[in-house]
CSV table of C-alpha atoms in Angstrom, one decimal:
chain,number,residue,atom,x,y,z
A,174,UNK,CA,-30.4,-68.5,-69.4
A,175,UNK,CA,-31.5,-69.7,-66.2
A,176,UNK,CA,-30.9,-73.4,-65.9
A,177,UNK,CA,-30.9,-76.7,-63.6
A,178,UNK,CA,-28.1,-78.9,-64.4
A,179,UNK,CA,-27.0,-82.7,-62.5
A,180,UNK,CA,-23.0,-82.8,-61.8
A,181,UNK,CA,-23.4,-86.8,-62.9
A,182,UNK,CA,-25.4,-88.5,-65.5
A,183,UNK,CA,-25.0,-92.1,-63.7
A,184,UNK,CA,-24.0,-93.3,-60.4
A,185,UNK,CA,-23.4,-96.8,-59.4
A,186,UNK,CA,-23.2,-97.9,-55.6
A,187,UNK,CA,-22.8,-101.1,-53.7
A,188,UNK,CA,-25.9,-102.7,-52.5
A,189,UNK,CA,-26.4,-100.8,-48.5
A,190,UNK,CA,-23.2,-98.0,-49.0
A,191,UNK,CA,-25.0,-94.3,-48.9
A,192,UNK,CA,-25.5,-92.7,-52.3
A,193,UNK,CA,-25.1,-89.2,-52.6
A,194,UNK,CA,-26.9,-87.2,-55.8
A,195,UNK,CA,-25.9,-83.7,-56.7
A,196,UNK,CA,-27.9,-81.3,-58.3
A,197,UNK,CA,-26.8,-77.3,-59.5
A,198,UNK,CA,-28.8,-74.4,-59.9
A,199,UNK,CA,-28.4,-71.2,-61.6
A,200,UNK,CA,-31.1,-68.8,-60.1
A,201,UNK,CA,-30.9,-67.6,-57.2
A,202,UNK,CA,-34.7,-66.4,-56.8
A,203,UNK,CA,-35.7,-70.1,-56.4
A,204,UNK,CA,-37.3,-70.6,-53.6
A,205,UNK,CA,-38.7,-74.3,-54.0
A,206,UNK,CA,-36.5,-77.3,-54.5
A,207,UNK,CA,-37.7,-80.9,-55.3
A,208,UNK,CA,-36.6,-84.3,-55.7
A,209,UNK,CA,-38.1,-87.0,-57.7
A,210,UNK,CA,-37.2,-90.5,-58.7
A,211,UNK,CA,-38.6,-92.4,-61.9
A,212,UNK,CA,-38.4,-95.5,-62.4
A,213,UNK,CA,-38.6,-97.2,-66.0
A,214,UNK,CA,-42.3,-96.5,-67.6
A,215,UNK,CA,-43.7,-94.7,-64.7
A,216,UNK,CA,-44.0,-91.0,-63.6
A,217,UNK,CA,-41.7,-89.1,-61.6
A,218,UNK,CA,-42.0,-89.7,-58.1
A,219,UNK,CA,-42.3,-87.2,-55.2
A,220,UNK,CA,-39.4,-87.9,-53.0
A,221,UNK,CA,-38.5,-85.0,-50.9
A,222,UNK,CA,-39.0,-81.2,-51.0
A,223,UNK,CA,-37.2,-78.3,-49.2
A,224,UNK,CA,-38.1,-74.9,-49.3
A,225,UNK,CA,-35.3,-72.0,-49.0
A,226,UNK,CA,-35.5,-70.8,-45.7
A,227,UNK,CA,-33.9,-74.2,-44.5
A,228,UNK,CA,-30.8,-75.6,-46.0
A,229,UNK,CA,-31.4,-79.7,-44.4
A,230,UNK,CA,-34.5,-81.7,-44.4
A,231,UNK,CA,-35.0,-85.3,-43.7
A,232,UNK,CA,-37.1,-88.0,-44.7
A,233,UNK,CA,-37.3,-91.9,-44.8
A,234,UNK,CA,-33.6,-92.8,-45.4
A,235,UNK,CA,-33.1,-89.6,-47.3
A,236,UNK,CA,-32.0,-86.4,-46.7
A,237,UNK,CA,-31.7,-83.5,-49.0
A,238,UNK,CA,-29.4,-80.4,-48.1
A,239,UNK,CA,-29.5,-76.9,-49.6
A,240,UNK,CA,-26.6,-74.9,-49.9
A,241,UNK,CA,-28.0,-71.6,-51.0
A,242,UNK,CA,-24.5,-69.5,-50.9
A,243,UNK,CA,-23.1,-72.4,-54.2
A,244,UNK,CA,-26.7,-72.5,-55.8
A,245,UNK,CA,-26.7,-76.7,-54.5
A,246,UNK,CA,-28.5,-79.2,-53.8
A,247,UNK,CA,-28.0,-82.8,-53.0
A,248,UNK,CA,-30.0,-86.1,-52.5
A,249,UNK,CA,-28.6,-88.8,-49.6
A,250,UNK,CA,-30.3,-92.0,-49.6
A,251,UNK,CA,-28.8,-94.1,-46.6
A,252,UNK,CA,-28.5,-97.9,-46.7
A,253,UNK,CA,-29.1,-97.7,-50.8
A,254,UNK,CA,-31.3,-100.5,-52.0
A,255,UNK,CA,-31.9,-102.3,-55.5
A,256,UNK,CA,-35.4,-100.6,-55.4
A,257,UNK,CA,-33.4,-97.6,-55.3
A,258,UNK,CA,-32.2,-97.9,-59.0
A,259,UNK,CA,-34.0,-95.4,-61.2
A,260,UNK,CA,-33.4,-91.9,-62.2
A,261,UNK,CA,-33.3,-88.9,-60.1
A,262,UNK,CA,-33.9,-85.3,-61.2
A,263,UNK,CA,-33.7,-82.7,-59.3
A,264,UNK,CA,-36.4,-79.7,-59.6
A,265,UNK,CA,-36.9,-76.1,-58.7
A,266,UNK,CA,-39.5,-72.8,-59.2
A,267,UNK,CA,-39.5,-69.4,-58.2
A,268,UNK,CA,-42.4,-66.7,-57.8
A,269,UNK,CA,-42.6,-67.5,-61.7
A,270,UNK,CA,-44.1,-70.7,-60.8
A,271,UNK,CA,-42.0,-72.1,-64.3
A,272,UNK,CA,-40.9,-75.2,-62.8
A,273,UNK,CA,-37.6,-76.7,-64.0
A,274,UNK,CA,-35.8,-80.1,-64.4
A,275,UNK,CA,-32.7,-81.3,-64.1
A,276,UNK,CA,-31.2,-83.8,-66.5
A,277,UNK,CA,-31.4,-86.6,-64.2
A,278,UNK,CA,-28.8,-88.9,-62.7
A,279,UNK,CA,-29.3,-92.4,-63.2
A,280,UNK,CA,-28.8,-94.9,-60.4
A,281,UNK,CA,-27.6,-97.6,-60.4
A,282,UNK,CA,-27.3,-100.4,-56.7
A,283,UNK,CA,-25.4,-103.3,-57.3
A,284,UNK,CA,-26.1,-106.1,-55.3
B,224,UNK,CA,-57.2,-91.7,-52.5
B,225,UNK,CA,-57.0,-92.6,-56.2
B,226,UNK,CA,-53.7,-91.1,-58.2
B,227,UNK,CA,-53.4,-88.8,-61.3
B,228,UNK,CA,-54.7,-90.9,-63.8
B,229,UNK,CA,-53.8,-90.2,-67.5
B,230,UNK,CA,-55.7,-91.3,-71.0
B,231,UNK,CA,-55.0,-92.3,-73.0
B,232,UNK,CA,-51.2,-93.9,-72.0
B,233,UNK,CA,-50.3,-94.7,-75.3
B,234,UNK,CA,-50.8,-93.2,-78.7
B,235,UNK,CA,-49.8,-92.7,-82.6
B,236,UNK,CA,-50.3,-90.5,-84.8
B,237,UNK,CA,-48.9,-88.8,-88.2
B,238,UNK,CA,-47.5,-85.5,-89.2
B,239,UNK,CA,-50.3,-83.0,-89.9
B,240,UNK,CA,-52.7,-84.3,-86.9
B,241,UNK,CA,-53.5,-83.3,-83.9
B,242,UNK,CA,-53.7,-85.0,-80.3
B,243,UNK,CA,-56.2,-84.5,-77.2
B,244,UNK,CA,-54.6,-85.7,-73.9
B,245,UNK,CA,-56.2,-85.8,-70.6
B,246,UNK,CA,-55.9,-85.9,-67.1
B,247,UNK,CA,-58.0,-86.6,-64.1
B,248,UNK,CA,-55.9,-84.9,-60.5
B,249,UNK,CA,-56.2,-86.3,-57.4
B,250,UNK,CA,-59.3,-85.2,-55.6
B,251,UNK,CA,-59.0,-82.1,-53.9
B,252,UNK,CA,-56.5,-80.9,-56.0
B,253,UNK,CA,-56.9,-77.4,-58.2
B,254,UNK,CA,-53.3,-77.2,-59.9
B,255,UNK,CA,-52.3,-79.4,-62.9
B,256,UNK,CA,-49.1,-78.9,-64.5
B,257,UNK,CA,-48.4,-80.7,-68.0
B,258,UNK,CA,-44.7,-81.7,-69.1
B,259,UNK,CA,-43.0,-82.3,-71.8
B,260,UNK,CA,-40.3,-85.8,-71.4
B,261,UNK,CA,-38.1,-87.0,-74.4
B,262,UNK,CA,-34.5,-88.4,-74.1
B,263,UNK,CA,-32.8,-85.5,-75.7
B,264,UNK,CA,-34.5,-82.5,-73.7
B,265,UNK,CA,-35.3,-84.1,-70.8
B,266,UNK,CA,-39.1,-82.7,-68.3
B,267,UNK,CA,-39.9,-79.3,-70.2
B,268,UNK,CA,-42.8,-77.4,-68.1
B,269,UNK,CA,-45.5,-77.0,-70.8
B,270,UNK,CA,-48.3,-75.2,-68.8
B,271,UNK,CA,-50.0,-75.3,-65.4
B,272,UNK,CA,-53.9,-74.9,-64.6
B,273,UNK,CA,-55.1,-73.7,-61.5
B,274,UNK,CA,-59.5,-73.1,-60.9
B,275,UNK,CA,-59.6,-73.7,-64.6
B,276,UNK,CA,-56.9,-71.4,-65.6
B,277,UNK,CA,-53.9,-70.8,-67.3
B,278,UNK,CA,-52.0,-69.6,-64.7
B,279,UNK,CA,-47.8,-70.5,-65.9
B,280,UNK,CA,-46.9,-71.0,-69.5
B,281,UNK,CA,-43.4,-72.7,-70.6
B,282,UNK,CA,-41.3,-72.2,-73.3
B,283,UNK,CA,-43.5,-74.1,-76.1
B,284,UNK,CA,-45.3,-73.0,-79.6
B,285,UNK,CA,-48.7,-71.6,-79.3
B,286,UNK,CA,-49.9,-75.4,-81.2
B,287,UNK,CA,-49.8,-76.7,-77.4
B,288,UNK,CA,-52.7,-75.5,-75.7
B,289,UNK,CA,-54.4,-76.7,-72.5
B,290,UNK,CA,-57.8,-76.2,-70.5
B,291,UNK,CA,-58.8,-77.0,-67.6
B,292,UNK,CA,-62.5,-77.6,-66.4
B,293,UNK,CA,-64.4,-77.1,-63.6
B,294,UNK,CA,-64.2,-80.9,-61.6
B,295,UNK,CA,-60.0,-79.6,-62.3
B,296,UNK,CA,-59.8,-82.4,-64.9
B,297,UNK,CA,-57.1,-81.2,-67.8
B,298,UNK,CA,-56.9,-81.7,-71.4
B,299,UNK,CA,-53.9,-80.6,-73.3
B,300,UNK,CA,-54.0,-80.3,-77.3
B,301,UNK,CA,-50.9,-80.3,-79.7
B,302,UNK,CA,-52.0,-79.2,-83.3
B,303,UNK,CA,-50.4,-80.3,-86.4
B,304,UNK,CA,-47.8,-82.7,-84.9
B,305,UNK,CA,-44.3,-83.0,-86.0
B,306,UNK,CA,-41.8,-85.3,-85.3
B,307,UNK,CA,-40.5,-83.8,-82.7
B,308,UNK,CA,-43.7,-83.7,-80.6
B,309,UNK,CA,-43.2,-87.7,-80.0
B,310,UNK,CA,-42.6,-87.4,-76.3
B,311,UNK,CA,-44.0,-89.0,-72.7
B,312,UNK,CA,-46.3,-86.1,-71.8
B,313,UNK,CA,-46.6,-86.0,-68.2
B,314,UNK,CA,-49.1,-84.8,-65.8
B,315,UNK,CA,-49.0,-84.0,-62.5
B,316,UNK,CA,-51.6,-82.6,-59.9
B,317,UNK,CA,-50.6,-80.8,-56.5
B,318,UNK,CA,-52.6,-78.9,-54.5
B,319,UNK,CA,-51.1,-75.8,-55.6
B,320,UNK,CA,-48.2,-74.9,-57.7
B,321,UNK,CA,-45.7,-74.7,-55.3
B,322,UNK,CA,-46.1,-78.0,-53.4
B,323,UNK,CA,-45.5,-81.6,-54.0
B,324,UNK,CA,-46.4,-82.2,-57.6
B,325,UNK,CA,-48.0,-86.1,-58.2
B,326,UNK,CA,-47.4,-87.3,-61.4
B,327,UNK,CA,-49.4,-89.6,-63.6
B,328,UNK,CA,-48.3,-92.2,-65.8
B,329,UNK,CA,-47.8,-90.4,-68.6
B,330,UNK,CA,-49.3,-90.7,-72.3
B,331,UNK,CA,-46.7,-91.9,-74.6
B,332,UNK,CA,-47.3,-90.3,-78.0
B,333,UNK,CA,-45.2,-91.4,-81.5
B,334,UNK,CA,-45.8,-89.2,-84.2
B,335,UNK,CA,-44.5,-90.5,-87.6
């Protein structure tokens, strides 16, 4: 069936280097695409969204890019920082309005 | 403006019983979405409410049932728990569906 799925399951990076999360898709009638970060014994948190009619968006020291033709998304944070460490999941709906996870990669800044 | 607020955040129960979860949105917003978050399965989309009804179902056995009420506060309801029901269950609130979702805490039930 229809799934999300993370390339990675943990990512460690060096204190200020750019961490880069990856997230696939499988169906190609999504048309919403979400990241969120959680951090341990909280809620996800809404990071950045990007609908499909745009394949780059760009927030606060993230970016998130859409590559629509490999069914791919991705998560940049710039200048990672040890409040940065959580897990990320990636998300995504379709006219169905089911909204699906991602496994999550887990990050990890070293100082 | 206040967040999603969830009660209660922590719960146990046994086999056999059932649960009553709720969830105030943020003001001004009509859709609430429940999920489902344990270590094995990761966030499973249980159900989303919008103007006090069920408008999106997931993939989940007809003992998880929701309502929403007219101030867009949420109550979901698992009967006759099982094991495998110990979960965070997560809620989140959005303006609509397809928008930015904000989550709550989460209620952190054990069933043993």
């Amino acid at each position: 069936g229809e799934s999300v799925g993370l390339h990675l399951p943990t990512l460690s990076v060096q204190e200020g280097d750019n961490s880069i999360i990856n997230c696939a898709y499988s169906n190609s009638a999504s048309d919403y695409f979400i990241w969120y970060k959680q951090e341990s014994g909280k809620g996800p948190q809404f990071i950045i969204d990007i609908r499909s009619n745009m394949d780059k968006r760009q927030g606060q020291r993230v970016t998130v890019l859409l590559n629509k033709t490999v069914k791919h998304l991705s998560l940049q944070i710039a200048a990672t920082q040890p409040g940065d460490s959580a897990v990320y999941f990636c998300a995504e709906t379709d006219n169905n309005n089911d909204m699906r996870f991602g496994a999550g990669t887990r990050l990890t800044v070293k100082p | 403006k206040a967040g999603v607020t969830q009660t209660p955040r922590y719960l146990i129960k046994t086999r056999g019983q059932q649960v009553t979860l709720s969830c105030s949105p943020i003001s001004g917003h009509r859709s609430v979405s429940w999920y489902q978050q344990t270590p094995g399965q990761g966030l499973q989309f249980l159900f989303e409410y919008f103007s006090e009804t069920q408008r999106n179902k997931g993939n989940f056995p007809g003992r998880f049932s929701g309502r929403q009420f007219s101030n867009s506060r949420s109550e979901m309801n698992v009967s006759t728990l099982e094991l495998g029901d110990s979960a965070l269950y997560l809620c989140a609130s959005s303006p609509d569906y397809a928008y930015e979702q904000y989550f709550g805490p989460g209620t952190r039930l054990t069933v043993t």
